[in-house]
């Protein structure tokens, strides 16, 4: 399969014809609009190496994310960054390329924090390898992490090695009634305490808090935070709904903004319904113009991404500072000199 990919890439580079790298297509809505000839990666699938005692799994790009997570769950393990699928067709390659993390991100880390190594094809159809399959091997580690969130603009990811973690021994979700300001204050207060908080979500006056770890630690933390316990099936549906955007908050056609700010930032003061995650660091916002939302995010010390819908003429992602833009251009030129991989997905100019 890599040989067939290489042939397609060489041909596209020679013609300077855009290639649309695509797995299951579950995240086609994210970033700039896809364009170019489709290069489907789904046939290059399967778990290459998985030794549960080493806490590392290696799989090919077309491996269905649901299949990979099921294999880990059978061994009592998980992808701790809780990647959203946004559909059962989601693949591992798309998961890494999109770089999106779910409710556990604030406690466990982001996608890039779990990438140990990768193999990819660059714009010259060369096969490159970075990092490794064990946690102690850090050669090329940062280069592998560049792929997380690159939206396929740097190369075709053939294979990825990821660190995995054990499933929690115990979990409990609590519900508290708090207005936005009080909820943010509580989240920041708890962040300074040794509490096993693995997820949080606030919407419409309700704050939900997930505690994960040893049963004794979870019980002790629940006594400190207070709140009403949520039964396990409802809790599972809640966190899955937030992760996969099946929660009622995400219904409708209004533009959906993903606003990233410091967790200790207060209310951002914009009209429109909000859902707040990651201890206050992630604010989902329905509605609003690019100018207003990005200005509010900047005042709070963060940035805003137009995640779904809306007018994308100004770009889905926040404009980059000149120095950062220069680094992006240099990386693109090094990995994809003919500019054939997913043009416009990450930045309008490349």
CSV table of C-alpha atoms in Angstrom, one decimal:
chain,number,residue,atom,x,y,z
A,1,UNK,CA,0.0,0.0,0.0
A,2,UNK,CA,2.7,2.6,0.7
A,3,UNK,CA,4.1,2.0,-2.8
A,4,UNK,CA,0.7,2.9,-4.3
A,5,UNK,CA,0.6,6.0,-2.2
A,6,UNK,CA,4.1,7.0,-3.3
A,7,UNK,CA,3.1,6.7,-6.9
A,8,UNK,CA,0.1,9.0,-6.4
A,9,UNK,CA,2.2,11.5,-4.5
A,10,UNK,CA,5.0,11.6,-7.2
A,11,UNK,CA,2.4,12.1,-9.9
A,12,UNK,CA,0.6,14.8,-8.0
A,13,UNK,CA,3.8,16.6,-7.2
A,14,UNK,CA,5.0,16.5,-10.8
A,15,UNK,CA,1.6,18.0,-11.9
A,16,UNK,CA,1.4,20.3,-8.8
A,17,UNK,CA,-2.1,18.8,-8.5
A,18,UNK,CA,-3.7,19.1,-5.0
A,19,UNK,CA,-4.2,15.9,-3.1
A,20,UNK,CA,-7.0,15.5,-0.5
A,21,UNK,CA,-5.7,13.1,2.1
A,22,UNK,CA,-8.8,11.5,3.6
A,23,UNK,CA,-9.6,8.6,5.9
A,24,UNK,CA,-13.2,8.2,7.0
A,25,UNK,CA,-14.0,11.9,6.3
A,26,UNK,CA,-15.6,12.3,9.7
A,27,UNK,CA,-13.8,15.7,10.2
A,28,UNK,CA,-14.2,17.1,6.8
A,29,UNK,CA,-16.1,20.0,8.3
A,30,UNK,CA,-13.0,21.1,10.4
A,31,UNK,CA,-10.6,23.8,9.1
A,32,UNK,CA,-10.7,25.1,5.5
A,33,UNK,CA,-12.7,23.3,2.9
A,34,UNK,CA,-11.2,20.1,1.4
A,35,UNK,CA,-10.1,20.2,-2.2
A,36,UNK,CA,-8.1,18.2,-4.7
A,37,UNK,CA,-8.0,14.6,-5.8
A,38,UNK,CA,-9.0,12.2,-3.0
A,39,UNK,CA,-6.3,9.9,-1.7
A,40,UNK,CA,-8.2,7.4,0.5
A,41,UNK,CA,-6.1,6.0,3.3
A,42,UNK,CA,-8.6,3.5,4.8
A,43,UNK,CA,-7.2,0.4,3.1
A,44,UNK,CA,-3.9,0.9,4.9
A,45,UNK,CA,-5.3,-0.3,8.3
A,46,UNK,CA,-4.5,-2.6,11.2
A,47,UNK,CA,-2.8,-2.7,14.5
A,48,UNK,CA,0.9,-3.3,13.9
A,49,UNK,CA,2.2,-3.8,17.4
A,50,UNK,CA,0.5,-3.8,20.8
A,51,UNK,CA,2.1,-5.0,24.0
A,52,UNK,CA,-0.2,-3.9,26.9
A,53,UNK,CA,2.6,-4.2,29.5
A,54,UNK,CA,4.6,-1.6,27.6
A,55,UNK,CA,1.6,0.9,27.4
A,56,UNK,CA,2.3,1.5,23.7
A,57,UNK,CA,0.2,0.7,20.6
A,58,UNK,CA,1.3,1.1,17.0
A,59,UNK,CA,-1.3,1.1,14.2
A,60,UNK,CA,-1.7,2.1,10.5
A,61,UNK,CA,-3.4,5.3,9.5
A,62,UNK,CA,-6.6,3.7,8.1
A,63,UNK,CA,-7.3,1.8,11.3
A,64,UNK,CA,-10.8,2.6,12.5
A,65,UNK,CA,-10.6,4.5,15.7
A,66,UNK,CA,-13.5,2.5,17.2
A,67,UNK,CA,-11.6,-0.7,16.4
A,68,UNK,CA,-8.4,0.6,18.1
A,69,UNK,CA,-10.2,1.8,21.2
A,70,UNK,CA,-12.1,-1.6,21.5
A,71,UNK,CA,-8.8,-3.5,21.4
A,72,UNK,CA,-7.4,-1.3,24.1
A,73,UNK,CA,-10.5,-1.6,26.3
A,74,UNK,CA,-10.3,-5.4,26.2
A,75,UNK,CA,-6.9,-5.0,28.0
A,76,UNK,CA,-8.3,-2.4,30.4
A,77,UNK,CA,-6.5,0.5,28.7
A,78,UNK,CA,-7.5,3.6,26.8
A,79,UNK,CA,-6.4,6.6,24.7
A,80,UNK,CA,-6.3,9.0,27.6
A,81,UNK,CA,-6.9,12.1,25.5
A,82,UNK,CA,-10.4,10.8,24.6
A,83,UNK,CA,-10.4,11.7,20.9
A,84,UNK,CA,-13.7,12.5,19.4
A,85,UNK,CA,-14.7,10.4,16.4
A,86,UNK,CA,-17.6,12.5,15.0
A,87,UNK,CA,-18.8,9.3,13.3
A,88,UNK,CA,-17.9,5.6,13.2
A,89,UNK,CA,-15.8,6.0,10.1
A,90,UNK,CA,-13.1,8.0,12.0
A,91,UNK,CA,-9.6,6.6,11.5
A,92,UNK,CA,-6.4,6.9,13.6
A,93,UNK,CA,-4.7,9.0,10.9
A,94,UNK,CA,-7.5,11.5,11.0
A,95,UNK,CA,-7.5,11.5,14.8
A,96,UNK,CA,-3.8,12.5,14.9
A,97,UNK,CA,-4.0,14.9,11.9
A,98,UNK,CA,-7.0,16.8,13.4
A,99,UNK,CA,-5.3,16.9,16.8
A,100,UNK,CA,-8.6,17.1,18.7
A,101,UNK,CA,-9.0,15.9,22.3
A,102,UNK,CA,-12.0,15.2,24.4
A,103,UNK,CA,-13.1,15.9,28.0
A,104,UNK,CA,-10.1,14.3,29.7
A,105,UNK,CA,-7.6,16.5,27.9
A,106,UNK,CA,-7.1,19.0,30.8
A,107,UNK,CA,-6.2,16.2,33.1
A,108,UNK,CA,-4.3,13.8,30.9
A,109,UNK,CA,-2.9,15.9,28.0
A,110,UNK,CA,-3.5,16.5,24.3
A,111,UNK,CA,-3.0,14.2,21.3
A,112,UNK,CA,0.5,15.4,20.7
A,113,UNK,CA,1.5,14.5,24.3
A,114,UNK,CA,0.9,10.8,23.5
A,115,UNK,CA,2.6,10.5,20.1
A,116,UNK,CA,5.8,8.6,20.5
A,117,UNK,CA,6.6,8.0,16.9
A,118,UNK,CA,5.3,8.1,13.3
A,119,UNK,CA,6.1,7.0,9.8
A,120,UNK,CA,4.9,9.3,6.9
A,121,UNK,CA,5.3,10.0,3.2
A,122,UNK,CA,6.4,13.6,2.5
A,123,UNK,CA,5.7,15.6,-0.6
A,124,UNK,CA,8.6,14.0,-2.5
A,125,UNK,CA,7.1,10.5,-1.7
A,126,UNK,CA,10.0,9.8,0.7
A,127,UNK,CA,9.2,7.5,3.6
A,128,UNK,CA,10.3,9.2,6.8
A,129,UNK,CA,10.4,7.8,10.4
A,130,UNK,CA,10.5,9.8,13.6
A,131,UNK,CA,10.5,8.8,17.2
A,132,UNK,CA,9.9,5.1,18.1
A,133,UNK,CA,7.7,2.5,19.6
A,134,UNK,CA,8.8,2.8,23.2
A,135,UNK,CA,8.5,5.7,25.7
A,136,UNK,CA,12.2,5.9,26.4
A,137,UNK,CA,13.0,6.4,22.7
A,138,UNK,CA,12.7,10.2,22.1
A,139,UNK,CA,14.8,10.5,18.9
A,140,UNK,CA,12.8,12.8,16.6
A,141,UNK,CA,10.0,13.0,19.2
A,142,UNK,CA,9.1,16.6,18.6
A,143,UNK,CA,8.9,16.1,14.8
A,144,UNK,CA,6.4,13.3,15.3
A,145,UNK,CA,4.3,15.7,17.5
A,146,UNK,CA,4.2,18.2,14.7
A,147,UNK,CA,1.8,15.9,12.9
A,148,UNK,CA,-0.8,16.3,15.6
A,149,UNK,CA,-3.1,19.1,14.4
A,150,UNK,CA,-1.4,19.5,11.0
A,151,UNK,CA,-4.6,18.4,9.1
A,152,UNK,CA,-2.5,16.4,6.7
A,153,UNK,CA,-0.6,19.4,5.3
A,154,UNK,CA,2.8,18.0,6.1
A,155,UNK,CA,2.5,14.5,4.8
A,156,UNK,CA,0.5,11.3,4.6
A,157,UNK,CA,0.7,9.6,8.0
A,158,UNK,CA,1.3,5.9,7.4
A,159,UNK,CA,1.7,4.7,11.0
A,160,UNK,CA,1.6,6.1,14.5
A,161,UNK,CA,2.8,4.8,17.9
A,162,UNK,CA,0.9,6.1,20.8
A,163,UNK,CA,1.2,5.9,24.6
A,164,UNK,CA,-1.8,4.4,26.3
A,165,UNK,CA,-3.0,4.4,29.9
A,166,UNK,CA,-5.0,2.1,32.1
A,167,UNK,CA,-8.7,2.7,32.5
A,168,UNK,CA,-9.5,4.3,35.9
A,169,UNK,CA,-10.4,1.9,38.7
A,170,UNK,CA,-13.3,4.1,39.7
A,171,UNK,CA,-15.2,7.1,38.3
A,172,UNK,CA,-17.9,9.3,39.7
A,173,UNK,CA,-19.7,12.2,38.1
A,174,UNK,CA,-21.2,15.0,40.3
A,175,UNK,CA,-23.7,17.7,39.4
A,176,UNK,CA,-23.8,21.2,41.0
A,177,UNK,CA,-26.0,24.1,40.3
A,178,UNK,CA,-23.8,27.2,39.8
A,179,UNK,CA,-23.8,30.3,37.6
A,180,UNK,CA,-21.0,30.7,35.1
A,181,UNK,CA,-18.8,33.0,37.3
A,182,UNK,CA,-19.1,30.8,40.4
A,183,UNK,CA,-18.5,27.6,38.4
A,184,UNK,CA,-15.2,29.1,37.0
A,185,UNK,CA,-14.1,30.1,40.5
A,186,UNK,CA,-14.8,26.6,41.8
A,187,UNK,CA,-13.0,24.9,38.9
A,188,UNK,CA,-9.9,27.1,39.5
A,189,UNK,CA,-10.0,26.5,43.2
A,190,UNK,CA,-10.2,22.7,42.7
A,191,UNK,CA,-7.4,22.8,40.2
A,192,UNK,CA,-5.1,23.9,43.0
A,193,UNK,CA,-6.0,21.0,45.2
A,194,UNK,CA,-4.9,17.3,44.9
A,195,UNK,CA,-8.3,16.2,43.5
A,196,UNK,CA,-8.6,13.4,40.8
A,197,UNK,CA,-10.7,15.6,38.4
A,198,UNK,CA,-10.7,14.1,35.0
A,199,UNK,CA,-13.3,16.2,33.2
A,200,UNK,CA,-15.6,19.1,33.8
A,201,UNK,CA,-18.5,20.6,31.8
A,202,UNK,CA,-20.7,23.7,32.5
A,203,UNK,CA,-23.8,24.6,30.6
A,204,UNK,CA,-26.9,26.6,31.4
A,205,UNK,CA,-26.3,26.8,35.1
A,206,UNK,CA,-25.2,23.2,35.7
A,207,UNK,CA,-21.7,22.1,36.4
A,208,UNK,CA,-20.7,18.5,36.0
A,209,UNK,CA,-17.5,17.2,37.5
A,210,UNK,CA,-15.9,13.8,36.8
A,211,UNK,CA,-13.6,12.2,39.3
A,212,UNK,CA,-11.4,9.3,38.3
A,213,UNK,CA,-8.9,7.1,40.1
A,214,UNK,CA,-8.8,4.8,43.2
A,215,UNK,CA,-12.2,4.4,44.8
A,216,UNK,CA,-11.0,5.8,48.1
A,217,UNK,CA,-9.6,8.9,46.4
A,218,UNK,CA,-12.8,9.4,44.4
A,219,UNK,CA,-14.9,9.2,47.5
A,220,UNK,CA,-12.7,11.6,49.5
A,221,UNK,CA,-12.7,14.1,46.6
A,222,UNK,CA,-16.5,14.0,46.3
A,223,UNK,CA,-16.8,15.0,49.9
A,224,UNK,CA,-14.6,18.0,49.3
A,225,UNK,CA,-16.3,19.2,46.1
A,226,UNK,CA,-19.9,18.4,47.0
A,227,UNK,CA,-22.6,17.9,44.4
A,228,UNK,CA,-25.2,15.3,43.6
A,229,UNK,CA,-24.0,11.9,42.2
A,230,UNK,CA,-25.1,11.1,38.6
A,231,UNK,CA,-25.8,7.5,37.9
A,232,UNK,CA,-23.2,5.7,35.7
A,233,UNK,CA,-25.3,5.3,32.5
A,234,UNK,CA,-26.3,8.9,32.5
A,235,UNK,CA,-22.8,10.1,33.3
A,236,UNK,CA,-21.4,8.0,30.4
A,237,UNK,CA,-24.0,9.5,28.0
A,238,UNK,CA,-23.2,13.0,29.2
A,239,UNK,CA,-19.4,12.8,28.6
A,240,UNK,CA,-19.9,10.9,25.3
A,241,UNK,CA,-22.4,13.6,24.3
A,242,UNK,CA,-19.9,16.4,25.0
A,243,UNK,CA,-17.0,14.6,23.3
A,244,UNK,CA,-19.0,13.6,20.2
A,245,UNK,CA,-21.1,16.8,20.1
A,246,UNK,CA,-24.3,14.8,20.5
A,247,UNK,CA,-25.2,16.9,23.6
A,248,UNK,CA,-28.3,19.0,23.0
A,249,UNK,CA,-26.1,22.1,23.3
A,250,UNK,CA,-24.5,21.3,19.9
A,251,UNK,CA,-27.7,20.9,18.0
A,252,UNK,CA,-28.7,23.6,15.5
A,253,UNK,CA,-27.1,25.5,12.6
A,254,UNK,CA,-25.7,28.5,14.4
A,255,UNK,CA,-21.9,28.9,14.0
A,256,UNK,CA,-19.9,27.0,16.6
A,257,UNK,CA,-16.8,28.7,18.0
A,258,UNK,CA,-14.1,26.9,19.9
A,259,UNK,CA,-12.5,29.5,22.2
A,260,UNK,CA,-9.3,28.6,24.0
A,261,UNK,CA,-8.4,30.8,26.9
A,262,UNK,CA,-6.4,30.5,30.2
A,263,UNK,CA,-8.4,28.4,32.6
A,264,UNK,CA,-8.4,31.3,35.1
A,265,UNK,CA,-10.0,33.7,32.7
A,266,UNK,CA,-13.4,35.0,33.8
A,267,UNK,CA,-16.6,35.0,31.7
A,268,UNK,CA,-15.7,36.2,28.2
A,269,UNK,CA,-18.8,38.4,28.1
A,270,UNK,CA,-20.3,37.5,24.6
A,271,UNK,CA,-23.9,36.8,23.8
A,272,UNK,CA,-24.8,33.3,22.8
A,273,UNK,CA,-25.1,30.0,24.6
A,274,UNK,CA,-21.9,28.5,26.0
A,275,UNK,CA,-20.6,25.1,27.1
A,276,UNK,CA,-17.4,25.3,29.1
A,277,UNK,CA,-14.9,22.4,29.4
A,278,UNK,CA,-11.3,21.7,30.6
A,279,UNK,CA,-11.6,23.5,33.9
A,280,UNK,CA,-12.5,26.8,32.1
A,281,UNK,CA,-9.8,26.6,29.4
A,282,UNK,CA,-12.2,25.6,26.6
A,283,UNK,CA,-15.4,27.7,25.9
A,284,UNK,CA,-17.8,26.6,23.2
A,285,UNK,CA,-19.9,29.5,21.9
A,286,UNK,CA,-22.9,29.5,19.6
A,287,UNK,CA,-23.2,32.4,17.3
A,288,UNK,CA,-21.2,35.7,17.0
A,289,UNK,CA,-19.1,37.3,14.3
A,290,UNK,CA,-15.4,36.5,13.7
A,291,UNK,CA,-14.4,40.1,14.7
A,292,UNK,CA,-16.3,40.1,18.0
A,293,UNK,CA,-15.5,36.5,19.0
A,294,UNK,CA,-11.8,36.8,18.2
A,295,UNK,CA,-11.5,40.2,19.9
A,296,UNK,CA,-13.1,38.8,23.1
A,297,UNK,CA,-10.8,35.7,23.0
A,298,UNK,CA,-7.7,37.9,22.6
A,299,UNK,CA,-8.8,40.1,25.5
A,300,UNK,CA,-9.0,37.0,27.7
A,301,UNK,CA,-5.5,35.9,26.5
A,302,UNK,CA,-6.6,33.3,24.1
A,303,UNK,CA,-7.8,32.6,20.5
A,304,UNK,CA,-10.9,31.4,18.7
A,305,UNK,CA,-11.5,28.8,16.0
A,306,UNK,CA,-14.6,28.7,13.9
A,307,UNK,CA,-15.3,25.0,14.4
A,308,UNK,CA,-18.5,24.4,12.5
A,309,UNK,CA,-20.7,26.4,10.2
A,310,UNK,CA,-20.5,30.2,9.8
A,311,UNK,CA,-18.7,32.4,7.3
A,312,UNK,CA,-15.1,31.1,6.7
A,313,UNK,CA,-14.0,33.8,4.3
A,314,UNK,CA,-11.6,35.1,7.0
A,315,UNK,CA,-10.3,31.6,7.8
A,316,UNK,CA,-11.4,29.0,10.3
A,317,UNK,CA,-8.4,29.5,12.5
A,318,UNK,CA,-7.2,32.7,14.2
A,319,UNK,CA,-4.7,34.7,12.2
A,320,UNK,CA,-1.1,33.9,13.0
A,321,UNK,CA,1.6,36.3,14.1
A,322,UNK,CA,4.2,37.0,11.4
A,323,UNK,CA,6.9,35.0,13.1
A,324,UNK,CA,4.7,32.0,13.6
A,325,UNK,CA,3.4,32.2,10.1
A,326,UNK,CA,7.0,32.2,8.9
A,327,UNK,CA,7.6,28.9,10.8
A,328,UNK,CA,4.5,27.4,9.3
A,329,UNK,CA,5.6,28.3,5.8
A,330,UNK,CA,9.1,26.9,6.3
A,331,UNK,CA,7.8,23.6,7.6
A,332,UNK,CA,5.4,23.3,4.7
A,333,UNK,CA,8.2,24.0,2.2
A,334,UNK,CA,10.4,21.4,3.9
A,335,UNK,CA,7.8,18.6,4.0
A,336,UNK,CA,5.7,19.4,0.9
A,337,UNK,CA,7.7,21.6,-1.5
A,338,UNK,CA,5.1,21.2,-4.3
A,339,UNK,CA,2.3,22.2,-2.0
A,340,UNK,CA,0.1,19.2,-2.9
A,341,UNK,CA,-1.1,18.0,0.5
A,342,UNK,CA,-4.5,19.3,1.7
A,343,UNK,CA,-4.0,22.9,0.5
A,344,UNK,CA,-6.1,25.4,2.4
A,345,UNK,CA,-7.1,23.1,5.3
A,346,UNK,CA,-4.8,24.7,7.9
A,347,UNK,CA,-4.2,28.2,6.3
A,348,UNK,CA,-5.7,29.8,3.2
A,349,UNK,CA,-2.3,30.3,1.6
A,350,UNK,CA,-0.9,26.8,1.8
